[in-house]
PDB file of N, CA, C and O in Angstrom:
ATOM      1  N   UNK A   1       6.445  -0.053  84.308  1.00 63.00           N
ATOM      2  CA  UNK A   1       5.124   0.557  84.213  1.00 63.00           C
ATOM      3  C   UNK A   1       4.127  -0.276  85.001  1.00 63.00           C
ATOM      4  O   UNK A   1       4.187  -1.500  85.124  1.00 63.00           O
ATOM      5  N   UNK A   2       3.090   0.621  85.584  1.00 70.00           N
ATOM      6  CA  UNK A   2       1.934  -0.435  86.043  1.00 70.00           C
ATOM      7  C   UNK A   2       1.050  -1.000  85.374  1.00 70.00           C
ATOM      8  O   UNK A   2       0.624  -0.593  84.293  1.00 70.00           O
ATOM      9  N   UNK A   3       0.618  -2.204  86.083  1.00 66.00           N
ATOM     10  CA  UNK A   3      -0.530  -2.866  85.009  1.00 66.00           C
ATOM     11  C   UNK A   3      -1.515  -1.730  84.440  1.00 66.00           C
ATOM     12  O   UNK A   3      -1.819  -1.737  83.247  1.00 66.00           O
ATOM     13  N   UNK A   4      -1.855  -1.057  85.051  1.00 75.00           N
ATOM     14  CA  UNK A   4      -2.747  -0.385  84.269  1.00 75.00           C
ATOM     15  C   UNK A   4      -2.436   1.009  83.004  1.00 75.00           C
ATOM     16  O   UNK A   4      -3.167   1.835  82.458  1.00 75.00           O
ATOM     17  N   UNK A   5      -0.980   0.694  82.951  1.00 81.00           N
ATOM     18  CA  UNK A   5      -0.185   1.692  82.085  1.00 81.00           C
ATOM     19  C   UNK A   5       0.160   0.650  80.865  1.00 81.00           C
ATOM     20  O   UNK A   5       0.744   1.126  79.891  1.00 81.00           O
ATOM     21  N   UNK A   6      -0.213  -0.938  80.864  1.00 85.00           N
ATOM     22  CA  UNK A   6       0.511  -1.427  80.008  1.00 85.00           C
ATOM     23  C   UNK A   6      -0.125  -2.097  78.956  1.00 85.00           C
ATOM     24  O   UNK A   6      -0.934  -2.860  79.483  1.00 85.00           O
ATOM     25  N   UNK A   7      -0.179  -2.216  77.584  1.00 89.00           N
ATOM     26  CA  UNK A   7      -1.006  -2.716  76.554  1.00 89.00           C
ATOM     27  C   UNK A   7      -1.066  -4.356  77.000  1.00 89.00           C
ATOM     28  O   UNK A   7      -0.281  -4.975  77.719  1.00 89.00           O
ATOM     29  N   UNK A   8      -2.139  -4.769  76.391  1.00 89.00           N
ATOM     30  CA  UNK A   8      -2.845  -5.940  77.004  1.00 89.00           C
ATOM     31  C   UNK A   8      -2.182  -7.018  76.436  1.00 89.00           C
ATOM     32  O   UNK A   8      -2.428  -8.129  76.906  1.00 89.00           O
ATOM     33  N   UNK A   9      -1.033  -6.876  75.109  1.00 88.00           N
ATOM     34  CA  UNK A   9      -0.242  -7.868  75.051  1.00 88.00           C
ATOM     35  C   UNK A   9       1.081  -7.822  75.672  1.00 88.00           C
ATOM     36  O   UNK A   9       2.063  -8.439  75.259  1.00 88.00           O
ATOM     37  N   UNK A  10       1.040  -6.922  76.862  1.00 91.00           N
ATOM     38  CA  UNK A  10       2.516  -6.946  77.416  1.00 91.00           C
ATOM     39  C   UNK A  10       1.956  -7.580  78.863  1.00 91.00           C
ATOM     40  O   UNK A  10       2.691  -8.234  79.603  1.00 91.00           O
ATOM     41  N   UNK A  11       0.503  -7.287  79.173  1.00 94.00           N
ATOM     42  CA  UNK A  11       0.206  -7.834  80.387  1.00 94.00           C
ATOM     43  C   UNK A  11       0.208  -9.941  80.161  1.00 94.00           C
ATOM     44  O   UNK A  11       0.275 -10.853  80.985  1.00 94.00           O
ATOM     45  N   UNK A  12       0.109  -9.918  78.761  1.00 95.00           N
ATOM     46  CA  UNK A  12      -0.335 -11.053  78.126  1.00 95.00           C
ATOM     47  C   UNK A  12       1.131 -11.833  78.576  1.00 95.00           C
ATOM     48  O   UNK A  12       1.204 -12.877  79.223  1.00 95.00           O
ATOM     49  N   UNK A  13       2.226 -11.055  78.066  1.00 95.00           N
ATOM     50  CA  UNK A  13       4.091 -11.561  78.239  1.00 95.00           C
ATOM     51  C   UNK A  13       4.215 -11.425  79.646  1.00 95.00           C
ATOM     52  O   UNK A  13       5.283 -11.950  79.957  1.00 95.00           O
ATOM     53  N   UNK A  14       3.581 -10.929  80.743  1.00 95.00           N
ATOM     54  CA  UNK A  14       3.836 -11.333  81.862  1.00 95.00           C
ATOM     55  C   UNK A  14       3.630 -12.196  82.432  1.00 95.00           C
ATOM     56  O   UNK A  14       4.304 -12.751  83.300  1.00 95.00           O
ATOM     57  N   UNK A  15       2.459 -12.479  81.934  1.00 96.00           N
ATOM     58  CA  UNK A  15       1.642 -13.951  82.010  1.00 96.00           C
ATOM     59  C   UNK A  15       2.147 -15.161  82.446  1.00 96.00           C
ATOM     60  O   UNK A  15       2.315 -15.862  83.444  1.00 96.00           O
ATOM     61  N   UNK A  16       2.454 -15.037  80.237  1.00 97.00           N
ATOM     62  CA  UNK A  16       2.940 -16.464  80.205  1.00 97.00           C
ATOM     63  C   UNK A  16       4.565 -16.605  80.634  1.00 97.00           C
ATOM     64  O   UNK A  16       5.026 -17.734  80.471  1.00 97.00           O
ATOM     65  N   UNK A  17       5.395 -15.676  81.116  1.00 97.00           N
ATOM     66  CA  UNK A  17       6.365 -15.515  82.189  1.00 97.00           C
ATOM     67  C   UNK A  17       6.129 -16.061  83.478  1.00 97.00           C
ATOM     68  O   UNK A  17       6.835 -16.843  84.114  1.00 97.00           O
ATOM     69  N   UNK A  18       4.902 -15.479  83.817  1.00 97.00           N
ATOM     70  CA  UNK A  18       4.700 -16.414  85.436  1.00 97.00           C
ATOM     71  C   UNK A  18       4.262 -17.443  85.621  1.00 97.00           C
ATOM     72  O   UNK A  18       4.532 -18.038  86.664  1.00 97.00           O
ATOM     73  N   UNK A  19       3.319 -18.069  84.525  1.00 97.00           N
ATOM     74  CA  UNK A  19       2.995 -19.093  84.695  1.00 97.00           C
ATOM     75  C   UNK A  19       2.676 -19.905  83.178  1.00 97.00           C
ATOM     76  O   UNK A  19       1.466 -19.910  82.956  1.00 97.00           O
ATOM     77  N   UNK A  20       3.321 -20.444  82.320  1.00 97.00           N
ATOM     78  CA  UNK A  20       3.123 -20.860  81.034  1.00 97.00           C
ATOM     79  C   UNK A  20       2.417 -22.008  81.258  1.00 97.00           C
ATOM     80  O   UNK A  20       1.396 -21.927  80.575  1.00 97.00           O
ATOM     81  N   UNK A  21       2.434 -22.814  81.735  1.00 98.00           N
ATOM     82  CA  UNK A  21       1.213 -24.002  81.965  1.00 98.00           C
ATOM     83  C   UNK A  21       0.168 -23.762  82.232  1.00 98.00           C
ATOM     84  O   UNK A  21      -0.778 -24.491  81.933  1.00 98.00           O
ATOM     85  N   UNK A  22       0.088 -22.909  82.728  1.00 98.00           N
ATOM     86  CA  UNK A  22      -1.826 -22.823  82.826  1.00 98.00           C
ATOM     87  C   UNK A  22      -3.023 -22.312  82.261  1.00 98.00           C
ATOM     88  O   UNK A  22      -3.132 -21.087  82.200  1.00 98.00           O
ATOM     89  N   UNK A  23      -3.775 -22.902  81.914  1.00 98.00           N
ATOM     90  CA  UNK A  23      -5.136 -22.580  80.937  1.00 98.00           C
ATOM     91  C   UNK A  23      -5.244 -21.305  81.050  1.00 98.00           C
ATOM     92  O   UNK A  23      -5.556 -20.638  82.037  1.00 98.00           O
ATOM     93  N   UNK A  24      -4.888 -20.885  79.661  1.00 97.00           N
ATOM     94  CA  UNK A  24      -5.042 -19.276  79.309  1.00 97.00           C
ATOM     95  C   UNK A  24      -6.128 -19.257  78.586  1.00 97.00           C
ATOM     96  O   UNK A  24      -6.817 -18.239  78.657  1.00 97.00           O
ATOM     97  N   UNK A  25      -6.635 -20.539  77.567  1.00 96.00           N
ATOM     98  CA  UNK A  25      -7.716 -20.281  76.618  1.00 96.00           C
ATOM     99  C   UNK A  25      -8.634 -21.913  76.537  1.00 96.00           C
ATOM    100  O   UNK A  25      -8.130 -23.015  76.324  1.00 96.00           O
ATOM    101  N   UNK A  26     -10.132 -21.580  76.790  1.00 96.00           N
ATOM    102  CA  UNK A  26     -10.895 -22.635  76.869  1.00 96.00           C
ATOM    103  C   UNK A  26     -12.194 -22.178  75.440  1.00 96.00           C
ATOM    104  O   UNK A  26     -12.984 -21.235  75.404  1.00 96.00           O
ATOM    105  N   UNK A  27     -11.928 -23.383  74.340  1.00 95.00           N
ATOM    106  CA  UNK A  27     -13.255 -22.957  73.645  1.00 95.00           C
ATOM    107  C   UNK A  27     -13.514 -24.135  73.101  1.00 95.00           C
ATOM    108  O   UNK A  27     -12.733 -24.727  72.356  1.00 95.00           O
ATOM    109  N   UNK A  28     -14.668 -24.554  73.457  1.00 93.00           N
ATOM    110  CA  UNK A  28     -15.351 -26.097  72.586  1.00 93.00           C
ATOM    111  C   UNK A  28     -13.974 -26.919  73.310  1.00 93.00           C
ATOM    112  O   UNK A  28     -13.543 -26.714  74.445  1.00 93.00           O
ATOM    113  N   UNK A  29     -13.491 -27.802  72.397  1.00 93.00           N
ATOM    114  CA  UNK A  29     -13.040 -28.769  73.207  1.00 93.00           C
ATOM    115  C   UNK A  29     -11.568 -28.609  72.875  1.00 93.00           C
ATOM    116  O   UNK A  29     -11.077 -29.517  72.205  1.00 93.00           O
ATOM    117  N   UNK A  30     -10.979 -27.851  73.146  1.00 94.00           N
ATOM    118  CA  UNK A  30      -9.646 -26.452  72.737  1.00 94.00           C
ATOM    119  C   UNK A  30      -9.360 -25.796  74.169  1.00 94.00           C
ATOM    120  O   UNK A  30      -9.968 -24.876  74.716  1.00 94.00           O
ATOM    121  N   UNK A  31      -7.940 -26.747  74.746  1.00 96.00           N
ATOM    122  CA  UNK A  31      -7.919 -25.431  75.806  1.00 96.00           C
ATOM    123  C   UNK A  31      -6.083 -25.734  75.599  1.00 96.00           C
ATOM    124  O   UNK A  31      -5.461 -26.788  75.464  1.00 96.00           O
ATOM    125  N   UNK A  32      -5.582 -24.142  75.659  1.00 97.00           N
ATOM    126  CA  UNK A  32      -4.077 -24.278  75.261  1.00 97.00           C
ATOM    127  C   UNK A  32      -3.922 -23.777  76.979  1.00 97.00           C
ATOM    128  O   UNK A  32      -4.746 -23.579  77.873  1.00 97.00           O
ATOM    129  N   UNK A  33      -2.396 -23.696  76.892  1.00 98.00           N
ATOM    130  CA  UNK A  33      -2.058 -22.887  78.086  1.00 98.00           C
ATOM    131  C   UNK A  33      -1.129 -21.752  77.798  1.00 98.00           C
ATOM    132  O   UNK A  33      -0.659 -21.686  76.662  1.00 98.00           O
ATOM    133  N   UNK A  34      -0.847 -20.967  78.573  1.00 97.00           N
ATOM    134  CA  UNK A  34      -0.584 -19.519  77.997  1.00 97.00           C
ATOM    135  C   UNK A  34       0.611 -19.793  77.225  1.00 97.00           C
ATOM    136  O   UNK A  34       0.578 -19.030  76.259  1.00 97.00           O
ATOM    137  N   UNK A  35       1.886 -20.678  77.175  1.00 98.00           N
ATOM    138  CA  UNK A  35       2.391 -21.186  76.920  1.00 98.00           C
ATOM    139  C   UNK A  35       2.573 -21.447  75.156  1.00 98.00           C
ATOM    140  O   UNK A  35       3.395 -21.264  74.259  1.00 98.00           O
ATOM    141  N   UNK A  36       1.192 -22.003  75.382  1.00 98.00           N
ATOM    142  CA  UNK A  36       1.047 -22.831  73.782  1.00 98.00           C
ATOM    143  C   UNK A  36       0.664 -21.512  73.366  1.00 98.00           C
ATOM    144  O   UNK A  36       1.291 -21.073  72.402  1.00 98.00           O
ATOM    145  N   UNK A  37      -0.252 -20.753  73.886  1.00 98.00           N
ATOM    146  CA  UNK A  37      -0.793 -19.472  72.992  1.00 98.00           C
ATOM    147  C   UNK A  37       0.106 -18.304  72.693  1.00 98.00           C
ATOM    148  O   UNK A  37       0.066 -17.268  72.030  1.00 98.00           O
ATOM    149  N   UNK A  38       0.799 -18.840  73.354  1.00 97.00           N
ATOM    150  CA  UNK A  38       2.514 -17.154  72.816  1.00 97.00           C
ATOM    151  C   UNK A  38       2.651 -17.753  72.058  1.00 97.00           C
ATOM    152  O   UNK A  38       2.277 -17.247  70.999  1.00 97.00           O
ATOM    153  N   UNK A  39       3.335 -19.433  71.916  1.00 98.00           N
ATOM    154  CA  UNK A  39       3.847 -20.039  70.474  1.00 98.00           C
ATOM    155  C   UNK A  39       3.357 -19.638  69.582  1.00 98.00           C
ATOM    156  O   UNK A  39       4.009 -18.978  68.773  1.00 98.00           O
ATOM    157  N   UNK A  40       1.765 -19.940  69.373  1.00 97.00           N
ATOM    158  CA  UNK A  40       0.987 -20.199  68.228  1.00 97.00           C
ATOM    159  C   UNK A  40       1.228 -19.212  67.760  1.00 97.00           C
ATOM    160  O   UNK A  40       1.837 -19.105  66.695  1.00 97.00           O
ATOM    161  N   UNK A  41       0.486 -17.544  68.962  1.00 97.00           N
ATOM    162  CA  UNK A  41       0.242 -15.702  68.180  1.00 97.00           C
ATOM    163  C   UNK A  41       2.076 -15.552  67.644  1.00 97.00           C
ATOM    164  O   UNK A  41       2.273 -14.762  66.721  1.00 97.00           O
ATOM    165  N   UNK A  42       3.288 -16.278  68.212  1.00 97.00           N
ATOM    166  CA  UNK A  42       4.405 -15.754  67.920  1.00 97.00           C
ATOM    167  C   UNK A  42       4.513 -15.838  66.753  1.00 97.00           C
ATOM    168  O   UNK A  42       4.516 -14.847  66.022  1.00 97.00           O
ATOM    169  N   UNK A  43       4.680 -17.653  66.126  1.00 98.00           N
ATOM    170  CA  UNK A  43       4.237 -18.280  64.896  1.00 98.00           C
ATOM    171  C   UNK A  43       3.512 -16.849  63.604  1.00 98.00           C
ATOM    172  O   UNK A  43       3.938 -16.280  62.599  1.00 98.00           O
ATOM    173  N   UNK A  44       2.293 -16.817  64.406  1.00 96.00           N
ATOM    174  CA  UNK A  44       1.508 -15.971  63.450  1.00 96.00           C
ATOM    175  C   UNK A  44       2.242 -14.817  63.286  1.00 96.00           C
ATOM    176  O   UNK A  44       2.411 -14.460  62.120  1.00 96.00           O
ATOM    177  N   UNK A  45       2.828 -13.994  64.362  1.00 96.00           N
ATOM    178  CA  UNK A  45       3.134 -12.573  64.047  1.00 96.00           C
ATOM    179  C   UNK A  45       4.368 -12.756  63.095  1.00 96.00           C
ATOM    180  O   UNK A  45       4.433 -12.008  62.120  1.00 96.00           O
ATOM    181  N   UNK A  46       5.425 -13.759  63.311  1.00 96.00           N
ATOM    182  CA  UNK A  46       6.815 -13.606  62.354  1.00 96.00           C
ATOM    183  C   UNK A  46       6.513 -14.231  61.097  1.00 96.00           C
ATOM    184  O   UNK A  46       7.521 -14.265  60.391  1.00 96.00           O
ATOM    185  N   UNK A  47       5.507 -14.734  60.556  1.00 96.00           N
ATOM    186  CA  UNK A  47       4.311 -15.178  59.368  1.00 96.00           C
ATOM    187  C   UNK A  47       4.079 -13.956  58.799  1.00 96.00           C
ATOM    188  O   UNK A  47       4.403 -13.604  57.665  1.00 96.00           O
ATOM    189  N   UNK A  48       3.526 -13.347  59.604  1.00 95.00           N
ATOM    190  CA  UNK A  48       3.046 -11.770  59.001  1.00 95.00           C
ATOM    191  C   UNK A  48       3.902 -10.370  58.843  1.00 95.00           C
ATOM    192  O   UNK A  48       3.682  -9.426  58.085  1.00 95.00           O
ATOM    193  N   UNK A  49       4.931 -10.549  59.792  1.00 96.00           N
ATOM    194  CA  UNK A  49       6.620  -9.630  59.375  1.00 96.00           C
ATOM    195  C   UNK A  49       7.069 -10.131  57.979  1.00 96.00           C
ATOM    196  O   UNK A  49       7.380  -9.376  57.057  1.00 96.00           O
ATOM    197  N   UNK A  50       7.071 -11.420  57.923  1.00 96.00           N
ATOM    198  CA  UNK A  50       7.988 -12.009  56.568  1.00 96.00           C
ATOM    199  C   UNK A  50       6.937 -11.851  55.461  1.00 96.00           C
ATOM    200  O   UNK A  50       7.189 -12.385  54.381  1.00 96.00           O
ATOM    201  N   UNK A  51       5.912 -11.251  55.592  1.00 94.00           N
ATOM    202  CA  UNK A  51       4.782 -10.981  54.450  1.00 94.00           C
ATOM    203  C   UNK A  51       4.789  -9.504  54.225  1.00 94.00           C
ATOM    204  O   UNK A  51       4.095  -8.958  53.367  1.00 94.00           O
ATOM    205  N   UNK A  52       5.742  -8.776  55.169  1.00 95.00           N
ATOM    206  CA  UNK A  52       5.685  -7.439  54.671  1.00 95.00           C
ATOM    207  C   UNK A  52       4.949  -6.683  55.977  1.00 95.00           C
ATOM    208  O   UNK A  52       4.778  -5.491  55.724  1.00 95.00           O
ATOM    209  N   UNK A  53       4.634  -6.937  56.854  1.00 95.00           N
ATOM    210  CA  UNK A  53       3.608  -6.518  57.923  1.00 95.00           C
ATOM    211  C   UNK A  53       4.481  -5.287  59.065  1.00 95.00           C
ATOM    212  O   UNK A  53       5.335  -5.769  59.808  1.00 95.00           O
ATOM    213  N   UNK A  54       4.337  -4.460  59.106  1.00 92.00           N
ATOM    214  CA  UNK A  54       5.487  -3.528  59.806  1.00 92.00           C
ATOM    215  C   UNK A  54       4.607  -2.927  61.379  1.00 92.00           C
ATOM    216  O   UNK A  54       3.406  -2.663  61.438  1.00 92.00           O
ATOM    217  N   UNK A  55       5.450  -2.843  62.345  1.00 88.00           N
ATOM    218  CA  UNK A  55       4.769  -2.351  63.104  1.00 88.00           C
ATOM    219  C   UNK A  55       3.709  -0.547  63.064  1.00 88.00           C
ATOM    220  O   UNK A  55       4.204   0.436  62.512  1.00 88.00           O
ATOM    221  N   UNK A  56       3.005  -0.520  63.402  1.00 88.00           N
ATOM    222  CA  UNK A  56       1.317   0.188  63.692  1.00 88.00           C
ATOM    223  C   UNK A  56       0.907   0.045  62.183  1.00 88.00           C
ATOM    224  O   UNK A  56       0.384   1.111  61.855  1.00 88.00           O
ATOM    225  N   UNK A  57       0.927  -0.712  61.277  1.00 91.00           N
ATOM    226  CA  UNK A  57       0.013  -0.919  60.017  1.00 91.00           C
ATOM    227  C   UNK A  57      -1.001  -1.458  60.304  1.00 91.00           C
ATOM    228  O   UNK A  57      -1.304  -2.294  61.155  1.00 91.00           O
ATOM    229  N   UNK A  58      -1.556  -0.907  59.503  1.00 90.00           N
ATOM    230  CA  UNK A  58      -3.295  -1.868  60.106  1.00 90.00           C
ATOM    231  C   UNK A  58      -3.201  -3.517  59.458  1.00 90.00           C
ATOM    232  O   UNK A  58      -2.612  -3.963  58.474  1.00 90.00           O
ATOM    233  N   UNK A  59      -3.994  -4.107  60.412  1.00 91.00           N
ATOM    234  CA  UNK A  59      -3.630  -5.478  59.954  1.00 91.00           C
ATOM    235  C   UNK A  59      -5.748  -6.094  59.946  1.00 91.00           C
ATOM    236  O   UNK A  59      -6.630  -5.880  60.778  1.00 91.00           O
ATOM    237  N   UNK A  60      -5.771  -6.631  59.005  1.00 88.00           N
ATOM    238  CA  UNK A  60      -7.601  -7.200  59.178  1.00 88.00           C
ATOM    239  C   UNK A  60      -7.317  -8.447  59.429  1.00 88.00           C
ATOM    240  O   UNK A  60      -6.365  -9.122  59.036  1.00 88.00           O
ATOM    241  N   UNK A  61      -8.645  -8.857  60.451  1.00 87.00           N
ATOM    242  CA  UNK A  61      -8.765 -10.004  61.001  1.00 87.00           C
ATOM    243  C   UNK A  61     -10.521 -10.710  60.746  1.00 87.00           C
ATOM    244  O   UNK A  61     -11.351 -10.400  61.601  1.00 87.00           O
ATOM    245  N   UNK A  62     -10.903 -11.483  59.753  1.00 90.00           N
ATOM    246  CA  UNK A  62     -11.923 -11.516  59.733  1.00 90.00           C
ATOM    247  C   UNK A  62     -11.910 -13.327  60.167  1.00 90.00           C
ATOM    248  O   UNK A  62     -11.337 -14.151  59.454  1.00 90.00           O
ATOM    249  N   UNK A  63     -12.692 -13.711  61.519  1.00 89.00           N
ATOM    250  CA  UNK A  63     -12.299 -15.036  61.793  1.00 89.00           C
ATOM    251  C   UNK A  63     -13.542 -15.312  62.792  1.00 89.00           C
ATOM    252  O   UNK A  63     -14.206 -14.357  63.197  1.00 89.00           O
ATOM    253  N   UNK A  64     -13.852 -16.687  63.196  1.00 92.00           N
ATOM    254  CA  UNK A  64     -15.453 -16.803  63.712  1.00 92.00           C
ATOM    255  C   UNK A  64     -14.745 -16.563  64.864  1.00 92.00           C
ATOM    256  O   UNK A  64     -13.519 -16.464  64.805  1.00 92.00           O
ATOM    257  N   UNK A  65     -15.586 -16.411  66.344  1.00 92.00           N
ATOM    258  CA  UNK A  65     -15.000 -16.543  67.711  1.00 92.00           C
ATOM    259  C   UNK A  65     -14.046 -17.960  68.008  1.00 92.00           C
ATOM    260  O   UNK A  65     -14.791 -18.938  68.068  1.00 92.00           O
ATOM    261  N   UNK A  66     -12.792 -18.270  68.180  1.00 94.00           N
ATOM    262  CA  UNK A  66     -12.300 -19.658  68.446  1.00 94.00           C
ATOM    263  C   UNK A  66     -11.169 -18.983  68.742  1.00 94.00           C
ATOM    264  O   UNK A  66     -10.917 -17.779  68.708  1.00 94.00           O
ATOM    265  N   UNK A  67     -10.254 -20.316  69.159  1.00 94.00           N
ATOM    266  CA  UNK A  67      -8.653 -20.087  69.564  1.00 94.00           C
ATOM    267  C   UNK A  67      -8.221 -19.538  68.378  1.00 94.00           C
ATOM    268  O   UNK A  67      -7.044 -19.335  68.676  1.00 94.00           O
ATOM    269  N   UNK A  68      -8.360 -19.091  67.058  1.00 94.00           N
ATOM    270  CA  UNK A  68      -7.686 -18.913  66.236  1.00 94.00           C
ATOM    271  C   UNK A  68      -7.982 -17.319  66.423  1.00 94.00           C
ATOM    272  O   UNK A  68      -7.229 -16.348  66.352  1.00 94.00           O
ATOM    273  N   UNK A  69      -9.290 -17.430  66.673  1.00 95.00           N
ATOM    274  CA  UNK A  69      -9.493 -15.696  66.727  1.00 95.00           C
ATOM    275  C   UNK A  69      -8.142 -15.104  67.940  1.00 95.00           C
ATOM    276  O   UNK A  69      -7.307 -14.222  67.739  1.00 95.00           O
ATOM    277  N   UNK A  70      -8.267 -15.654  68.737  1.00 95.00           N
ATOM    278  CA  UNK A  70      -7.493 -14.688  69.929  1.00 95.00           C
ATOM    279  C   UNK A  70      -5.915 -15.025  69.802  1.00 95.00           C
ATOM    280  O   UNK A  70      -5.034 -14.339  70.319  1.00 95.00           O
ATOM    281  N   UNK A  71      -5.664 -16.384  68.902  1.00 95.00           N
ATOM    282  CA  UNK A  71      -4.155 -16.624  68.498  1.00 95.00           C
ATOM    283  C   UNK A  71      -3.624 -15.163  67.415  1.00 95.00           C
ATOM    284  O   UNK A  71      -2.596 -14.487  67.461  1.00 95.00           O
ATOM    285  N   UNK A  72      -4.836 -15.087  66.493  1.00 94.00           N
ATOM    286  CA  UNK A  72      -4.697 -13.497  65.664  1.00 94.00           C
ATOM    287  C   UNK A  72      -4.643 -12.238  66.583  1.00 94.00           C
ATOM    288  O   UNK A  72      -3.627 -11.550  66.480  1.00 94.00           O
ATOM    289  N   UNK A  73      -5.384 -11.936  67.267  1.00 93.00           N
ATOM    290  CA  UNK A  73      -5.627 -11.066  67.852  1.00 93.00           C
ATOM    291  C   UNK A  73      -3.820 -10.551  68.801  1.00 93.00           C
ATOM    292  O   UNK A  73      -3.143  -9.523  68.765  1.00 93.00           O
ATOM    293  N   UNK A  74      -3.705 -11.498  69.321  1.00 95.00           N
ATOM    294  CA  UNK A  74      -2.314 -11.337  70.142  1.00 95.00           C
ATOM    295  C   UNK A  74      -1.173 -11.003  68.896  1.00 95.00           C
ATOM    296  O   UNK A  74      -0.461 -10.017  69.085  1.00 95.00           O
ATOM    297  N   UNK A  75      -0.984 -11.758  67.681  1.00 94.00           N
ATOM    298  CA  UNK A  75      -0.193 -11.478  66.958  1.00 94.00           C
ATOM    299  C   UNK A  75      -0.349 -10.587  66.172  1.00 94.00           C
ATOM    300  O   UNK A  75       0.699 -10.024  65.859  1.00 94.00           O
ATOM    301  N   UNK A  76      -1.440 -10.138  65.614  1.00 93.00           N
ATOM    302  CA  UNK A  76      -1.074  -8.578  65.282  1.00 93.00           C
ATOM    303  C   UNK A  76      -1.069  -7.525  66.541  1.00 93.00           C
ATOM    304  O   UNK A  76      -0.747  -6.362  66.295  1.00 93.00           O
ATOM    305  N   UNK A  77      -1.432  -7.914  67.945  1.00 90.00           N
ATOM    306  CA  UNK A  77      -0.862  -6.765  68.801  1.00 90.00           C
ATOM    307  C   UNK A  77       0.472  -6.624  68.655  1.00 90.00           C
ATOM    308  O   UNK A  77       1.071  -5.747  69.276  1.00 90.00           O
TER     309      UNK A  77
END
């Protein structure tokens, strides 16, 4: 599919495929590389399968703007 056919966490897995070292996320004094940020959202999403979490269920995210916000954000995509 083309990039513009593809949900923004599959453009996200191409990513960190082409290049996992490099600064994917900068906030305050927090910068991972795309790398560290698949780990972390992966971490989170198989956290939230083993809690019962099934794919298209709605999932809530209530969190300030930070790496944690967009580590959530990727893992419930």
């Amino acid at each position: 599919a083309r990039a513009n056919e593809r949900c923004i966490h599959e453009l996200f897995e191409a990513q960190v495929r082409r290049a996992p070292e490099a600064v994917a996320l900068v906030h305050e004094n927090e910068r991972l590389s795309y790398g560290e940020l698949n780990a972390r959202a992966n971490r989170l999403a198989h956290h939230l399968v083993g809690r019962g979490v099934r794919p298209d269920q709605p999932v809530w995210s209530c969190v300030e703007r930070s790496a944690a916000m967009v580590v959530g954000l990727l893992a419930i995509l």
